[in-house]
PDB file of C-alpha atoms and ligand atoms in Angstrom:
ATOM      1  CA  UNK A  28     -75.787 -26.289 -71.202  1.00 61.00           C
ATOM      2  CA  UNK A  29     -72.305 -24.935 -70.621  1.00 73.00           C
ATOM      3  CA  UNK A  30     -70.995 -24.973 -67.006  1.00 86.00           C
ATOM      4  CA  UNK A  31     -70.769 -21.614 -65.284  1.00 94.00           C
ATOM      5  CA  UNK A  32     -67.465 -19.884 -65.788  1.00 97.00           C
ATOM      6  CA  UNK A  33     -66.174 -17.193 -63.928  1.00 98.00           C
ATOM      7  CA  UNK A  34     -63.434 -14.949 -65.255  1.00 98.00           C
ATOM      8  CA  UNK A  35     -61.251 -14.024 -62.386  1.00 98.00           C
ATOM      9  CA  UNK A  36     -60.629 -10.085 -61.433  1.00 98.00           C
ATOM     10  CA  UNK A  37     -57.142 -10.971 -61.747  1.00 98.00           C
ATOM     11  CA  UNK A  38     -57.869 -11.100 -65.662  1.00 98.00           C
ATOM     12  CA  UNK A  39     -60.178  -7.947 -65.756  1.00 98.00           C
ATOM     13  CA  UNK A  40     -58.542  -5.772 -63.434  1.00 98.00           C
ATOM     14  CA  UNK A  41     -56.797  -2.596 -64.803  1.00 97.00           C
ATOM     15  CA  UNK A  42     -53.454  -3.243 -62.819  1.00 98.00           C
ATOM     16  CA  UNK A  43     -53.281  -6.756 -64.389  1.00 98.00           C
ATOM     17  CA  UNK A  44     -49.690  -7.379 -64.036  1.00 98.00           C
ATOM     18  CA  UNK A  45     -48.859  -7.015 -60.205  1.00 98.00           C
ATOM     19  CA  UNK A  46     -45.650  -5.045 -59.389  1.00 98.00           C
ATOM     20  CA  UNK A  47     -42.338  -6.646 -59.981  1.00 98.00           C
ATOM     21  CA  UNK A  48     -43.663  -9.249 -62.067  1.00 98.00           C
ATOM     22  CA  UNK A  49     -43.288 -10.397 -65.982  1.00 98.00           C
ATOM     23  CA  UNK A  50     -45.278 -12.856 -68.072  1.00 98.00           C
ATOM     24  CA  UNK A  51     -44.160 -16.168 -69.115  1.00 98.00           C
ATOM     25  CA  UNK A  52     -46.044 -18.914 -71.012  1.00 98.00           C
ATOM     26  CA  UNK A  53     -46.697 -21.768 -68.459  1.00 98.00           C
ATOM     27  CA  UNK A  54     -46.213 -22.310 -65.083  1.00 98.00           C
ATOM     28  CA  UNK A  55     -43.053 -23.706 -63.908  1.00 98.00           C
ATOM     29  CA  UNK A  56     -43.536 -26.750 -61.451  1.00 98.00           C
ATOM     30  CA  UNK A  57     -42.293 -26.003 -57.887  1.00 97.00           C
ATOM     31  CA  UNK A  58     -42.625 -28.866 -55.339  1.00 98.00           C
ATOM     32  CA  UNK A  59     -40.667 -28.903 -51.859  1.00 98.00           C
ATOM     33  CA  UNK A  60     -39.899 -32.678 -52.309  1.00 97.00           C
ATOM     34  CA  UNK A  61     -38.100 -34.440 -55.340  1.00 95.00           C
ATOM     35  CA  UNK A  62     -40.661 -37.228 -55.806  1.00 93.00           C
ATOM     36  CA  UNK A  63     -44.483 -36.571 -54.996  1.00 92.00           C
ATOM     37  CA  UNK A  64     -45.825 -39.887 -53.805  1.00 86.00           C
ATOM     38  CA  UNK A  65     -48.605 -41.410 -55.735  1.00 94.00           C
ATOM     39  CA  UNK A  66     -52.009 -41.450 -54.388  1.00 97.00           C
ATOM     40  CA  UNK A  67     -54.542 -44.340 -54.172  1.00 98.00           C
ATOM     41  CA  UNK A  68     -57.351 -42.596 -55.026  1.00 98.00           C
ATOM     42  CA  UNK A  69     -59.977 -45.401 -53.765  1.00 98.00           C
ATOM     43  CA  UNK A  70     -58.277 -44.607 -50.344  1.00 98.00           C
ATOM     44  CA  UNK A  71     -58.158 -40.544 -50.899  1.00 98.00           C
ATOM     45  CA  UNK A  72     -60.249 -38.498 -48.552  1.00 98.00           C
ATOM     46  CA  UNK A  73     -60.982 -34.882 -48.634  1.00 99.00           C
ATOM     47  CA  UNK A  74     -61.593 -33.421 -45.295  1.00 99.00           C
ATOM     48  CA  UNK A  75     -62.797 -30.090 -43.801  1.00 99.00           C
ATOM     49  CA  UNK A  76     -62.880 -29.554 -40.224  1.00 99.00           C
ATOM     50  CA  UNK A  77     -61.984 -27.122 -37.192  1.00 99.00           C
ATOM     51  CA  UNK A  78     -64.258 -23.869 -36.684  1.00 98.00           C
ATOM     52  CA  UNK A  79     -67.225 -25.345 -38.764  1.00 99.00           C
ATOM     53  CA  UNK A  80     -70.678 -26.585 -37.803  1.00 98.00           C
ATOM     54  CA  UNK A  81     -70.252 -29.474 -40.527  1.00 98.00           C
ATOM     55  CA  UNK A  82     -67.153 -31.117 -40.461  1.00 98.00           C
ATOM     56  CA  UNK A  83     -66.594 -32.939 -43.947  1.00 98.00           C
ATOM     57  CA  UNK A  84     -65.030 -36.377 -45.084  1.00 98.00           C
ATOM     58  CA  UNK A  85     -65.707 -36.902 -48.907  1.00 98.00           C
ATOM     59  CA  UNK A  86     -64.439 -39.532 -51.447  1.00 98.00           C
ATOM     60  CA  UNK A  87     -62.675 -38.286 -54.816  1.00 98.00           C
ATOM     61  CA  UNK A  88     -66.023 -39.531 -56.254  1.00 98.00           C
ATOM     62  CA  UNK A  89     -68.259 -37.370 -54.131  1.00 98.00           C
ATOM     63  CA  UNK A  90     -65.902 -34.397 -54.733  1.00 98.00           C
ATOM     64  CA  UNK A  91     -66.282 -34.782 -58.344  1.00 98.00           C
ATOM     65  CA  UNK A  92     -70.267 -34.997 -57.923  1.00 98.00           C
ATOM     66  CA  UNK A  93     -70.352 -31.641 -55.945  1.00 98.00           C
ATOM     67  CA  UNK A  94     -71.670 -28.456 -57.900  1.00 97.00           C
ATOM     68  CA  UNK A  95     -68.643 -27.066 -60.082  1.00 98.00           C
ATOM     69  CA  UNK A  96     -67.546 -24.213 -62.066  1.00 98.00           C
ATOM     70  CA  UNK A  97     -64.731 -23.019 -64.652  1.00 98.00           C
ATOM     71  CA  UNK A  98     -62.456 -20.329 -63.585  1.00 98.00           C
ATOM     72  CA  UNK A  99     -60.068 -18.428 -66.107  1.00 98.00           C
ATOM     73  CA  UNK A 100     -57.373 -16.518 -63.920  1.00 99.00           C
ATOM     74  CA  UNK A 101     -53.889 -15.464 -64.110  1.00 99.00           C
ATOM     75  CA  UNK A 102     -51.193 -16.917 -61.924  1.00 98.00           C
ATOM     76  CA  UNK A 103     -48.655 -15.056 -59.997  1.00 98.00           C
ATOM     77  CA  UNK A 104     -45.301 -16.723 -58.713  1.00 98.00           C
ATOM     78  CA  UNK A 105     -43.378 -14.782 -55.772  1.00 98.00           C
ATOM     79  CA  UNK A 106     -40.100 -15.690 -57.917  1.00 98.00           C
ATOM     80  CA  UNK A 107     -41.636 -12.857 -60.333  1.00 98.00           C
ATOM     81  CA  UNK A 108     -43.012 -15.273 -63.048  1.00 98.00           C
ATOM     82  CA  UNK A 109     -46.665 -14.541 -63.789  1.00 98.00           C
ATOM     83  CA  UNK A 110     -48.946 -16.534 -66.374  1.00 98.00           C
ATOM     84  CA  UNK A 111     -51.964 -15.405 -68.130  1.00 98.00           C
ATOM     85  CA  UNK A 112     -55.525 -17.070 -68.157  1.00 98.00           C
ATOM     86  CA  UNK A 113     -55.360 -20.742 -66.659  1.00 98.00           C
ATOM     87  CA  UNK A 114     -58.381 -22.554 -67.201  1.00 98.00           C
ATOM     88  CA  UNK A 115     -59.580 -24.629 -63.974  1.00 98.00           C
ATOM     89  CA  UNK A 116     -62.630 -26.412 -63.366  1.00 98.00           C
ATOM     90  CA  UNK A 117     -63.548 -27.767 -59.808  1.00 98.00           C
ATOM     91  CA  UNK A 118     -65.522 -26.925 -56.851  1.00 98.00           C
ATOM     92  CA  UNK A 119     -65.944 -23.295 -55.775  1.00 98.00           C
ATOM     93  CA  UNK A 120     -64.630 -22.489 -52.262  1.00 98.00           C
ATOM     94  CA  UNK A 121     -67.869 -20.836 -51.603  1.00 98.00           C
ATOM     95  CA  UNK A 122     -69.530 -24.349 -52.194  1.00 98.00           C
ATOM     96  CA  UNK A 123     -67.392 -25.755 -49.555  1.00 98.00           C
ATOM     97  CA  UNK A 124     -68.006 -22.965 -47.178  1.00 98.00           C
ATOM     98  CA  UNK A 125     -71.826 -23.562 -48.002  1.00 98.00           C
ATOM     99  CA  UNK A 126     -71.437 -27.345 -46.981  1.00 98.00           C
ATOM    100  CA  UNK A 127     -69.247 -26.896 -43.803  1.00 98.00           C
ATOM    101  CA  UNK A 128     -70.670 -23.755 -42.403  1.00 98.00           C
ATOM    102  CA  UNK A 129     -67.550 -22.143 -40.734  1.00 98.00           C
ATOM    103  CA  UNK A 130     -68.409 -20.188 -37.762  1.00 98.00           C
ATOM    104  CA  UNK A 131     -67.987 -16.372 -37.166  1.00 98.00           C
ATOM    105  CA  UNK A 132     -64.842 -16.734 -35.764  1.00 98.00           C
ATOM    106  CA  UNK A 133     -63.378 -18.804 -38.481  1.00 98.00           C
ATOM    107  CA  UNK A 134     -60.710 -15.940 -39.809  1.00 98.00           C
ATOM    108  CA  UNK A 135     -57.930 -18.216 -41.092  1.00 99.00           C
ATOM    109  CA  UNK A 136     -57.657 -21.412 -43.227  1.00 99.00           C
ATOM    110  CA  UNK A 137     -54.997 -23.952 -43.216  1.00 99.00           C
ATOM    111  CA  UNK A 138     -54.222 -26.177 -45.885  1.00 99.00           C
ATOM    112  CA  UNK A 139     -52.684 -29.775 -45.690  1.00 98.00           C
ATOM    113  CA  UNK A 140     -51.248 -31.628 -48.465  1.00 98.00           C
ATOM    114  CA  UNK A 141     -50.689 -35.223 -49.133  1.00 98.00           C
ATOM    115  CA  UNK A 142     -46.779 -34.667 -49.372  1.00 98.00           C
ATOM    116  CA  UNK A 143     -46.572 -32.668 -46.173  1.00 98.00           C
ATOM    117  CA  UNK A 144     -46.545 -29.439 -47.840  1.00 98.00           C
ATOM    118  CA  UNK A 145     -48.673 -26.823 -45.917  1.00 98.00           C
ATOM    119  CA  UNK A 146     -50.033 -23.039 -46.294  1.00 99.00           C
ATOM    120  CA  UNK A 147     -52.053 -20.690 -44.616  1.00 99.00           C
ATOM    121  CA  UNK A 148     -54.296 -17.704 -45.805  1.00 99.00           C
ATOM    122  CA  UNK A 149     -57.131 -15.391 -44.769  1.00 98.00           C
ATOM    123  CA  UNK A 150     -60.752 -16.900 -45.147  1.00 99.00           C
ATOM    124  CA  UNK A 151     -61.538 -13.628 -47.088  1.00 98.00           C
ATOM    125  CA  UNK A 152     -59.091 -14.838 -49.794  1.00 98.00           C
ATOM    126  CA  UNK A 153     -60.435 -18.416 -49.578  1.00 99.00           C
ATOM    127  CA  UNK A 154     -63.752 -17.263 -49.885  1.00 98.00           C
ATOM    128  CA  UNK A 155     -63.072 -14.983 -53.150  1.00 98.00           C
ATOM    129  CA  UNK A 156     -65.503 -15.843 -56.202  1.00 98.00           C
ATOM    130  CA  UNK A 157     -62.499 -17.138 -58.230  1.00 98.00           C
ATOM    131  CA  UNK A 158     -61.121 -19.629 -55.315  1.00 99.00           C
ATOM    132  CA  UNK A 159     -61.655 -23.109 -56.356  1.00 99.00           C
ATOM    133  CA  UNK A 160     -60.455 -26.816 -55.377  1.00 99.00           C
ATOM    134  CA  UNK A 161     -59.504 -27.586 -58.866  1.00 98.00           C
ATOM    135  CA  UNK A 162     -59.470 -31.077 -60.279  1.00 98.00           C
ATOM    136  CA  UNK A 163     -59.158 -29.944 -63.722  1.00 98.00           C
ATOM    137  CA  UNK A 164     -56.704 -27.781 -65.831  1.00 98.00           C
ATOM    138  CA  UNK A 165     -57.495 -26.720 -69.187  1.00 98.00           C
ATOM    139  CA  UNK A 166     -60.184 -28.989 -69.611  1.00 98.00           C
ATOM    140  CA  UNK A 167     -58.233 -32.415 -68.701  1.00 98.00           C
ATOM    141  CA  UNK A 168     -57.768 -34.109 -65.214  1.00 98.00           C
ATOM    142  CA  UNK A 169     -55.207 -31.733 -63.409  1.00 98.00           C
ATOM    143  CA  UNK A 170     -51.684 -33.270 -64.342  1.00 97.00           C
ATOM    144  CA  UNK A 171     -49.926 -34.916 -61.260  1.00 97.00           C
ATOM    145  CA  UNK A 172     -47.284 -32.176 -61.309  1.00 97.00           C
ATOM    146  CA  UNK A 173     -49.874 -29.300 -61.081  1.00 98.00           C
ATOM    147  CA  UNK A 174     -51.837 -30.920 -58.303  1.00 98.00           C
ATOM    148  CA  UNK A 175     -53.683 -34.199 -59.124  1.00 98.00           C
ATOM    149  CA  UNK A 176     -56.077 -35.293 -57.271  1.00 98.00           C
ATOM    150  CA  UNK A 177     -57.260 -31.703 -56.002  1.00 98.00           C
ATOM    151  CA  UNK A 178     -55.683 -28.416 -55.799  1.00 98.00           C
ATOM    152  CA  UNK A 179     -56.699 -25.051 -53.818  1.00 99.00           C
ATOM    153  CA  UNK A 180     -56.504 -22.345 -56.676  1.00 99.00           C
ATOM    154  CA  UNK A 181     -56.331 -18.749 -54.987  1.00 99.00           C
ATOM    155  CA  UNK A 182     -55.669 -16.664 -58.043  1.00 99.00           C
ATOM    156  CA  UNK A 183     -55.787 -13.231 -56.005  1.00 99.00           C
ATOM    157  CA  UNK A 184     -52.733 -14.545 -53.961  1.00 99.00           C
ATOM    158  CA  UNK A 185     -49.362 -15.608 -54.901  1.00 98.00           C
ATOM    159  CA  UNK A 186     -49.172 -19.064 -56.432  1.00 98.00           C
ATOM    160  CA  UNK A 187     -47.261 -20.725 -53.194  1.00 98.00           C
ATOM    161  CA  UNK A 188     -51.052 -20.526 -51.518  1.00 98.00           C
ATOM    162  CA  UNK A 189     -52.405 -22.730 -54.294  1.00 99.00           C
ATOM    163  CA  UNK A 190     -51.705 -25.934 -52.735  1.00 98.00           C
ATOM    164  CA  UNK A 191     -51.317 -28.990 -54.694  1.00 98.00           C
ATOM    165  CA  UNK A 192     -52.233 -32.410 -53.464  1.00 98.00           C
ATOM    166  CA  UNK A 193     -54.555 -31.000 -50.993  1.00 98.00           C
ATOM    167  CA  UNK A 194     -56.389 -33.541 -48.555  1.00 98.00           C
ATOM    168  CA  UNK A 195     -57.320 -31.166 -45.711  1.00 98.00           C
ATOM    169  CA  UNK A 196     -58.592 -27.815 -45.162  1.00 99.00           C
ATOM    170  CA  UNK A 197     -58.899 -26.546 -41.277  1.00 99.00           C
ATOM    171  CA  UNK A 198     -60.769 -23.452 -40.884  1.00 99.00           C
ATOM    172  CA  UNK A 199     -59.347 -21.813 -37.585  1.00 99.00           C
ATOM    173  CA  UNK A 200     -59.750 -18.684 -35.231  1.00 98.00           C
ATOM    174  CA  UNK A 201     -56.000 -17.730 -35.100  1.00 98.00           C
ATOM    175  CA  UNK A 202     -53.502 -17.910 -37.796  1.00 98.00           C
ATOM    176  CA  UNK A 203     -50.415 -20.390 -37.987  1.00 98.00           C
ATOM    177  CA  UNK A 204     -47.703 -20.183 -40.535  1.00 98.00           C
ATOM    178  CA  UNK A 205     -47.279 -23.031 -43.191  1.00 98.00           C
ATOM    179  CA  UNK A 206     -44.500 -24.296 -45.019  1.00 98.00           C
ATOM    180  CA  UNK A 207     -42.948 -21.249 -46.700  1.00 98.00           C
ATOM    181  CA  UNK A 208     -44.590 -18.867 -44.238  1.00 98.00           C
ATOM    182  CA  UNK A 209     -42.455 -20.433 -41.487  1.00 98.00           C
ATOM    183  CA  UNK A 210     -39.561 -19.776 -43.909  1.00 98.00           C
ATOM    184  CA  UNK A 211     -40.225 -15.880 -44.132  1.00 98.00           C
ATOM    185  CA  UNK A 212     -42.899 -15.630 -46.610  1.00 98.00           C
ATOM    186  CA  UNK A 213     -45.867 -13.586 -45.999  1.00 98.00           C
ATOM    187  CA  UNK A 214     -48.744 -14.546 -43.971  1.00 98.00           C
ATOM    188  CA  UNK A 215     -51.065 -12.930 -46.792  1.00 98.00           C
ATOM    189  CA  UNK A 216     -49.251 -12.819 -49.967  1.00 98.00           C
ATOM    190  CA  UNK A 217     -51.122 -10.301 -52.071  1.00 98.00           C
ATOM    191  CA  UNK A 218     -49.240  -9.799 -55.464  1.00 98.00           C
ATOM    192  CA  UNK A 219     -50.761  -6.235 -55.560  1.00 98.00           C
ATOM    193  CA  UNK A 220     -48.942  -5.002 -52.396  1.00 98.00           C
ATOM    194  CA  UNK A 221     -46.078  -7.322 -53.163  1.00 98.00           C
ATOM    195  CA  UNK A 222     -46.421  -9.075 -49.801  1.00 98.00           C
ATOM    196  CA  UNK A 223     -43.449 -11.518 -50.715  1.00 98.00           C
ATOM    197  CA  UNK A 224     -41.757 -11.598 -47.150  1.00 98.00           C
ATOM    198  CA  UNK A 225     -43.522 -11.021 -43.716  1.00 95.00           C
ATOM    199  CA  UNK A 226     -42.857  -7.593 -42.940  1.00 92.00           C
ATOM    200  CA  UNK A 227     -43.081  -6.214 -46.757  1.00 91.00           C
TER     201      UNK A 227
HETATM  202  N1  MTE B 311     -48.497 -29.258 -52.309  1.00 95.91           N
HETATM  203  C1  MTE B 311     -47.407 -28.352 -52.561  1.00 95.91           C
HETATM  204  N2  MTE B 311     -48.301 -27.150 -53.316  1.00 95.91           N
HETATM  205  C2  MTE B 311     -47.487 -26.150 -53.872  1.00 95.91           C
HETATM  206  C3  MTE B 311     -45.907 -26.036 -53.683  1.00 95.91           C
HETATM  207  C4  MTE B 311     -45.476 -27.483 -53.077  1.00 95.91           C
HETATM  208  O1  MTE B 311     -44.332 -27.509 -53.093  1.00 95.91           O
HETATM  209  N3  MTE B 311     -46.152 -28.501 -52.494  1.00 95.91           N
HETATM  210  N4  MTE B 311     -45.248 -25.169 -54.221  1.00 95.91           N
HETATM  211  C5  MTE B 311     -46.261 -23.832 -54.530  1.00 95.91           C
HETATM  212  C6  MTE B 311     -45.130 -23.058 -55.254  1.00 95.91           C
HETATM  213  S1  MTE B 311     -43.946 -22.376 -54.587  1.00 95.91           S
HETATM  214  C7  MTE B 311     -45.560 -22.410 -56.309  1.00 95.91           C
HETATM  215  S2  MTE B 311     -45.144 -21.270 -57.430  1.00 95.91           S
HETATM  216  C8  MTE B 311     -46.826 -23.165 -57.250  1.00 95.91           C
HETATM  217  C9  MTE B 311     -46.428 -23.913 -58.637  1.00 95.91           C
HETATM  218  O2  MTE B 311     -47.212 -24.423 -59.051  1.00 95.91           O
HETATM  219  P1  MTE B 311     -46.920 -25.354 -60.203  1.00 95.91           P
HETATM  220  O3  MTE B 311     -46.028 -26.505 -59.829  1.00 95.91           O
HETATM  221  O4  MTE B 311     -48.530 -26.116 -60.644  1.00 95.91           O
HETATM  222  O5  MTE B 311     -46.394 -24.725 -61.676  1.00 95.91           O
HETATM  223  O6  MTE B 311     -47.448 -24.456 -56.544  1.00 95.91           O
HETATM  224  C10 MTE B 311     -47.418 -24.034 -54.965  1.00 95.91           C
HETATM  225  N5  MTE B 311     -48.124 -25.378 -54.474  1.00 95.91           N
HETATM  226 MO1   MO B 312     -43.726 -20.327 -55.888  1.00 95.91          MO
END
């Protein structure tokens, strides 16, 4: 039996290409560091904490055993390129929500990455049906430069919110700016509203 496949609303919506964007063939690799450190996968732990009833701490093997989906989604970078129909596979964020049980007042999500990158987003976008923690891209283990071992993919926001090398998810009452958000980028980042910079 095939895995459940979700076609993201980013693919099916009528105004598919967000304003100010153009199509390219493949995502350009962007990193805030020159060399991303190698991960010792035996020591890797994926953690969820903050405004939740059930904090999580999982090994990579345990992450791979969680219920999973395939998501086909477009990918929109704030530098104005967009890529059609990337195939991701991993754990739907809705599954993380089921396990960790965020409380009523968990309105924001803050994401921690192995090399020090962080980003923030509203809970509402984290919880979308096409958001996932991906460990495969086009059917193969996600390449290191695209986020191995685990990548938060949030197709309905600009790509800087799709954090690579994720190790931690914190549910929060209050918003807090991540790496690019501290440097002027938008706290939400909805491409169809052209929320590029804070104030847009
Ligand atoms: N951990 C981490 N995640 C990150 C980044 C980063 O520097 N570090 N860059 C972001 C930006 S600005 C973009 S456009 C996308 C690019 O994804 P790609 O490198 O897979 O093409 O990753 C996002 N996720
Ligand atoms: Mo970006």
